[in-house]
């Protein structure tokens, strides 16, 4: 009993100290040192030491221990030692409306003061209001929404909807594409195409096939072959633009032809817009660039406004109605909670009020031109700068050069990252609120870093 009480006392004192730190907007140099030590030790001993090794590989000196502390305006953040960074990673796409957007934060605080979570037995109003908003906002006849907490949950729900839609026919074949990323839970991982993520967990969910992204002829041949052997396709799942795969943009007519193929073969079309949605590519949804409406669309990342984890799986009535008889066939405890719904509603409001999709188109063009100009004299290092809106990829001739550039960016106060745990392509994915002056600093830093890249990595 005494040992147990001593342990509780120690835990209480430690958590009290941490809560005291949380209260502070500013910390002393001594407190910053303690926070850094606790963070590094905690990752090494209790989270995952691999994150420390990764951070060392993309930063210089001891900067891998940089500890994120607070937001600084919509487009920047500050580490615990006071160094400011322009955020060109955007939390892998969560900060479309910026860091700590005041309207989103206010909505969450207002709801928290009223009721943070709900009983789950009575009807919760914000879930209904958010679902109505999405029915008005999403393309075509998408109408009903299931809410979760993350992108992989949104994809899992989409896959289950496709399965139950075809339950009477027994269709269970899914087609995804090479270089796809749909998440890392077991079902979504079956659609993800990165072997290093898949192999440790084989066998995955049966019935998944992968074809080359952008190759409509291969897609048609695969769907036809599946039909011939009695394994008709239930659904095709695809990112309209592949984000984690390296910011890969399909041929202009690819998605429209894919829509027609799915109609011809009786398959559902699922658009994974977890990264491309909510204004990122210059339209509210990337599907709008191509004039295509899927049967199911998945949203997450920026959907919660960079304040709350939130996701949505939105489907047509003909697809979703299979869940009407038993709405408990697929549920989640925290999905559609009042705080997340408040954040999502405020996010949509801000995107429209500030015309951020259009701003993403304009600033994306500005960013693309500036990055291309900086890279123009470095064809021995940079293969291509590509993107749509503010989803931009810089592809290098090797991982090594990409890592060197990422290090250089970080050393100069700009955060970027590679795609699919490599740096051959690094992404530029800032908040849609980024200012021209900040873009210009990115261009100047990119030019400087390219000149300084160690020539040994070119060998």
PDB file of C-alpha atoms in Angstrom, residues 228-383:
ATOM      1  CA  UNK A 228     -14.213 -12.239 -66.246  1.00  0.00           C
ATOM      2  CA  UNK A 229     -13.063 -14.266 -63.249  1.00  0.00           C
ATOM      3  CA  UNK A 230     -16.126 -13.505 -61.137  1.00  0.00           C
ATOM      4  CA  UNK A 231     -14.402 -11.039 -58.781  1.00  0.00           C
ATOM      5  CA  UNK A 232     -16.348  -7.939 -59.774  1.00  0.00           C
ATOM      6  CA  UNK A 233     -15.039  -4.699 -58.333  1.00  0.00           C
ATOM      7  CA  UNK A 234     -16.920  -3.219 -55.389  1.00  0.00           C
ATOM      8  CA  UNK A 235     -15.120   0.134 -55.477  1.00  0.00           C
ATOM      9  CA  UNK A 236     -12.127   2.039 -56.761  1.00  0.00           C
ATOM     10  CA  UNK A 237     -10.442   4.271 -54.189  1.00  0.00           C
ATOM     11  CA  UNK A 238      -8.170   7.045 -55.383  1.00  0.00           C
ATOM     12  CA  UNK A 239      -6.693  10.361 -54.296  1.00  0.00           C
ATOM     13  CA  UNK A 240      -7.521  12.985 -56.954  1.00  0.00           C
ATOM     14  CA  UNK A 241      -3.929  14.185 -56.502  1.00  0.00           C
ATOM     15  CA  UNK A 242      -1.536  11.900 -54.655  1.00  0.00           C
ATOM     16  CA  UNK A 243      -0.124  13.797 -51.693  1.00  0.00           C
ATOM     17  CA  UNK A 244       2.022  11.356 -49.743  1.00  0.00           C
ATOM     18  CA  UNK A 245       2.972   9.625 -52.983  1.00  0.00           C
ATOM     19  CA  UNK A 246       4.918  12.715 -54.042  1.00  0.00           C
ATOM     20  CA  UNK A 247       2.295  15.283 -55.148  1.00  0.00           C
ATOM     21  CA  UNK A 248       1.444  13.330 -58.328  1.00  0.00           C
ATOM     22  CA  UNK A 249      -1.103  15.059 -60.571  1.00  0.00           C
ATOM     23  CA  UNK A 250      -3.107  12.796 -62.919  1.00  0.00           C
ATOM     24  CA  UNK A 251      -3.787  13.424 -66.621  1.00  0.00           C
ATOM     25  CA  UNK A 252      -6.583  15.972 -67.062  1.00  0.00           C
ATOM     26  CA  UNK A 253      -9.134  13.395 -68.247  1.00  0.00           C
ATOM     27  CA  UNK A 254      -8.153  10.578 -65.885  1.00  0.00           C
ATOM     28  CA  UNK A 255     -10.761  11.087 -63.154  1.00  0.00           C
ATOM     29  CA  UNK A 256     -13.625  11.643 -65.603  1.00  0.00           C
ATOM     30  CA  UNK A 257     -12.716   8.431 -67.422  1.00  0.00           C
ATOM     31  CA  UNK A 258     -12.401   6.643 -64.090  1.00  0.00           C
ATOM     32  CA  UNK A 259     -15.908   7.801 -63.184  1.00  0.00           C
ATOM     33  CA  UNK A 260     -17.208   6.363 -66.457  1.00  0.00           C
ATOM     34  CA  UNK A 261     -15.380   3.061 -65.918  1.00  0.00           C
ATOM     35  CA  UNK A 262     -16.904   2.664 -62.469  1.00  0.00           C
ATOM     36  CA  UNK A 263     -20.361   3.322 -63.903  1.00  0.00           C
ATOM     37  CA  UNK A 264     -19.759   0.825 -66.706  1.00  0.00           C
ATOM     38  CA  UNK A 265     -18.655  -1.931 -64.314  1.00  0.00           C
ATOM     39  CA  UNK A 266     -21.102  -1.167 -61.493  1.00  0.00           C
ATOM     40  CA  UNK A 267     -18.363  -0.165 -59.060  1.00  0.00           C
ATOM     41  CA  UNK A 268     -18.450   2.710 -56.583  1.00  0.00           C
ATOM     42  CA  UNK A 269     -15.915   5.514 -56.875  1.00  0.00           C
ATOM     43  CA  UNK A 270     -14.291   6.706 -53.637  1.00  0.00           C
ATOM     44  CA  UNK A 271     -12.298   9.942 -53.603  1.00  0.00           C
ATOM     45  CA  UNK A 272      -9.847  10.186 -50.722  1.00  0.00           C
ATOM     46  CA  UNK A 273      -9.694  13.958 -50.202  1.00  0.00           C
ATOM     47  CA  UNK A 274      -8.191  13.771 -46.726  1.00  0.00           C
ATOM     48  CA  UNK A 275      -5.263  15.876 -47.939  1.00  0.00           C
ATOM     49  CA  UNK A 276      -6.641  17.566 -51.056  1.00  0.00           C
ATOM     50  CA  UNK A 277      -9.936  18.724 -49.546  1.00  0.00           C
ATOM     51  CA  UNK A 278     -11.014  21.907 -47.748  1.00  0.00           C
ATOM     52  CA  UNK A 279      -9.531  24.336 -50.261  1.00  0.00           C
ATOM     53  CA  UNK A 280      -5.998  22.964 -50.449  1.00  0.00           C
ATOM     54  CA  UNK A 281      -5.727  22.659 -54.250  1.00  0.00           C
ATOM     55  CA  UNK A 282      -7.515  25.882 -55.195  1.00  0.00           C
ATOM     56  CA  UNK A 283     -11.071  24.518 -55.078  1.00  0.00           C
ATOM     57  CA  UNK A 284     -13.037  23.523 -51.992  1.00  0.00           C
ATOM     58  CA  UNK A 285     -12.581  19.918 -53.157  1.00  0.00           C
ATOM     59  CA  UNK A 286     -10.054  18.706 -55.695  1.00  0.00           C
ATOM     60  CA  UNK A 287     -12.833  16.803 -57.496  1.00  0.00           C
ATOM     61  CA  UNK A 288     -14.195  20.162 -58.645  1.00  0.00           C
ATOM     62  CA  UNK A 289     -11.118  20.776 -60.814  1.00  0.00           C
ATOM     63  CA  UNK A 290     -12.129  17.768 -62.910  1.00  0.00           C
ATOM     64  CA  UNK A 291     -15.913  18.074 -62.818  1.00  0.00           C
ATOM     65  CA  UNK A 292     -16.293  14.612 -61.271  1.00  0.00           C
ATOM     66  CA  UNK A 293     -18.547  13.533 -58.399  1.00  0.00           C
ATOM     67  CA  UNK A 294     -17.621  10.354 -56.510  1.00  0.00           C
ATOM     68  CA  UNK A 295     -20.069   8.087 -54.709  1.00  0.00           C
ATOM     69  CA  UNK A 296     -18.129   8.563 -51.471  1.00  0.00           C
ATOM     70  CA  UNK A 297     -15.678  11.261 -50.403  1.00  0.00           C
ATOM     71  CA  UNK A 298     -13.409  11.163 -47.342  1.00  0.00           C
ATOM     72  CA  UNK A 299     -12.281  14.268 -45.432  1.00  0.00           C
ATOM     73  CA  UNK A 300      -9.997  14.797 -42.436  1.00  0.00           C
ATOM     74  CA  UNK A 301      -6.776  16.728 -41.649  1.00  0.00           C
ATOM     75  CA  UNK A 302      -7.888  20.347 -42.306  1.00  0.00           C
ATOM     76  CA  UNK A 303     -11.539  19.429 -41.682  1.00  0.00           C
ATOM     77  CA  UNK A 304     -11.080  20.202 -37.967  1.00  0.00           C
ATOM     78  CA  UNK A 305      -9.506  23.583 -38.628  1.00  0.00           C
ATOM     79  CA  UNK A 306      -6.166  22.677 -37.097  1.00  0.00           C
ATOM     80  CA  UNK A 307      -7.849  22.787 -33.682  1.00  0.00           C
ATOM     81  CA  UNK A 308      -9.732  19.493 -33.294  1.00  0.00           C
ATOM     82  CA  UNK A 309      -9.235  16.022 -34.801  1.00  0.00           C
ATOM     83  CA  UNK A 310     -12.197  15.435 -37.096  1.00  0.00           C
ATOM     84  CA  UNK A 311     -13.061  13.441 -40.202  1.00  0.00           C
ATOM     85  CA  UNK A 312     -16.069  12.833 -42.417  1.00  0.00           C
ATOM     86  CA  UNK A 313     -17.146  10.174 -44.880  1.00  0.00           C
ATOM     87  CA  UNK A 314     -19.823  11.648 -47.122  1.00  0.00           C
ATOM     88  CA  UNK A 315     -21.855   9.424 -49.444  1.00  0.00           C
ATOM     89  CA  UNK A 316     -24.846   9.538 -51.748  1.00  0.00           C
ATOM     90  CA  UNK A 317     -28.174   8.404 -50.377  1.00  0.00           C
ATOM     91  CA  UNK A 318     -28.177   5.229 -52.497  1.00  0.00           C
ATOM     92  CA  UNK A 319     -24.895   4.183 -50.870  1.00  0.00           C
ATOM     93  CA  UNK A 320     -25.562   5.335 -47.331  1.00  0.00           C
ATOM     94  CA  UNK A 321     -29.111   3.992 -47.057  1.00  0.00           C
ATOM     95  CA  UNK A 322     -27.745   0.474 -46.430  1.00  0.00           C
ATOM     96  CA  UNK A 323     -26.952   1.735 -42.917  1.00  0.00           C
ATOM     97  CA  UNK A 324     -30.442   3.081 -42.245  1.00  0.00           C
ATOM     98  CA  UNK A 325     -31.915  -0.184 -40.918  1.00  0.00           C
ATOM     99  CA  UNK A 326     -29.163  -0.515 -38.330  1.00  0.00           C
ATOM    100  CA  UNK A 327     -27.251   2.724 -37.688  1.00  0.00           C
ATOM    101  CA  UNK A 328     -25.097   0.876 -35.147  1.00  0.00           C
ATOM    102  CA  UNK A 329     -23.368  -1.259 -37.784  1.00  0.00           C
ATOM    103  CA  UNK A 330     -20.562   1.294 -37.878  1.00  0.00           C
ATOM    104  CA  UNK A 331     -20.046   3.752 -35.013  1.00  0.00           C
ATOM    105  CA  UNK A 332     -17.255   5.402 -33.050  1.00  0.00           C
ATOM    106  CA  UNK A 333     -17.312   6.907 -29.567  1.00  0.00           C
ATOM    107  CA  UNK A 334     -15.809  10.303 -30.292  1.00  0.00           C
ATOM    108  CA  UNK A 335     -16.718  10.768 -33.950  1.00  0.00           C
ATOM    109  CA  UNK A 336     -18.985  13.776 -34.470  1.00  0.00           C
ATOM    110  CA  UNK A 337     -18.496  15.037 -30.935  1.00  0.00           C
ATOM    111  CA  UNK A 338     -19.660  18.608 -30.235  1.00  0.00           C
ATOM    112  CA  UNK A 339     -16.170  20.119 -30.072  1.00  0.00           C
ATOM    113  CA  UNK A 340     -15.101  18.570 -33.381  1.00  0.00           C
ATOM    114  CA  UNK A 341     -18.356  19.587 -35.070  1.00  0.00           C
ATOM    115  CA  UNK A 342     -18.004  23.149 -33.795  1.00  0.00           C
ATOM    116  CA  UNK A 343     -14.462  23.271 -35.196  1.00  0.00           C
ATOM    117  CA  UNK A 344     -15.519  21.873 -38.575  1.00  0.00           C
ATOM    118  CA  UNK A 345     -18.464  24.269 -38.901  1.00  0.00           C
ATOM    119  CA  UNK A 346     -16.238  27.231 -38.079  1.00  0.00           C
ATOM    120  CA  UNK A 347     -13.594  25.977 -40.535  1.00  0.00           C
ATOM    121  CA  UNK A 348     -16.095  25.837 -43.398  1.00  0.00           C
ATOM    122  CA  UNK A 349     -17.346  29.298 -42.420  1.00  0.00           C
ATOM    123  CA  UNK A 350     -13.805  30.730 -42.511  1.00  0.00           C
ATOM    124  CA  UNK A 351     -12.938  29.045 -45.823  1.00  0.00           C
ATOM    125  CA  UNK A 352     -15.970  30.692 -47.424  1.00  0.00           C
ATOM    126  CA  UNK A 353     -15.740  34.038 -45.622  1.00  0.00           C
ATOM    127  CA  UNK A 354     -12.069  34.542 -46.528  1.00  0.00           C
ATOM    128  CA  UNK A 355     -12.356  32.874 -49.952  1.00  0.00           C
ATOM    129  CA  UNK A 356      -9.406  30.658 -49.051  1.00  0.00           C
ATOM    130  CA  UNK A 357      -9.777  28.121 -51.885  1.00  0.00           C
ATOM    131  CA  UNK A 358      -9.340  30.947 -54.407  1.00  0.00           C
ATOM    132  CA  UNK A 359      -6.489  32.331 -52.325  1.00  0.00           C
ATOM    133  CA  UNK A 360      -4.848  28.895 -52.432  1.00  0.00           C
ATOM    134  CA  UNK A 361      -5.052  28.972 -56.221  1.00  0.00           C
ATOM    135  CA  UNK A 362      -3.469  32.420 -56.422  1.00  0.00           C
ATOM    136  CA  UNK A 363      -0.800  31.917 -53.771  1.00  0.00           C
ATOM    137  CA  UNK A 364      -0.098  28.444 -55.135  1.00  0.00           C
ATOM    138  CA  UNK A 365       0.720  29.916 -58.532  1.00  0.00           C
ATOM    139  CA  UNK A 366       2.924  32.512 -56.857  1.00  0.00           C
ATOM    140  CA  UNK A 367       4.684  29.838 -54.810  1.00  0.00           C
ATOM    141  CA  UNK A 368       5.176  27.534 -57.804  1.00  0.00           C
ATOM    142  CA  UNK A 369       6.706  30.316 -59.909  1.00  0.00           C
ATOM    143  CA  UNK A 370       9.022  31.427 -57.111  1.00  0.00           C
ATOM    144  CA  UNK A 371      10.245  27.924 -56.317  1.00  0.00           C
ATOM    145  CA  UNK A 372      10.786  27.132 -59.995  1.00  0.00           C
ATOM    146  CA  UNK A 373      12.776  30.318 -60.460  1.00  0.00           C
ATOM    147  CA  UNK A 374      14.956  29.471 -57.452  1.00  0.00           C
ATOM    148  CA  UNK A 375      15.552  25.959 -58.838  1.00  0.00           C
ATOM    149  CA  UNK A 376      16.151  27.048 -62.436  1.00  0.00           C
ATOM    150  CA  UNK A 377      19.955  26.936 -62.229  1.00  0.00           C
ATOM    151  CA  UNK A 378      20.077  23.691 -60.250  1.00  0.00           C
ATOM    152  CA  UNK A 379      18.968  21.032 -62.716  1.00  0.00           C
ATOM    153  CA  UNK A 380      21.672  18.766 -61.296  1.00  0.00           C
ATOM    154  CA  UNK A 381      19.737  18.733 -58.004  1.00  0.00           C
ATOM    155  CA  UNK A 382      16.076  19.489 -58.721  1.00  0.00           C
ATOM    156  CA  UNK A 383      14.083  17.359 -61.169  1.00  0.00           C
TER     157      UNK A 383
END
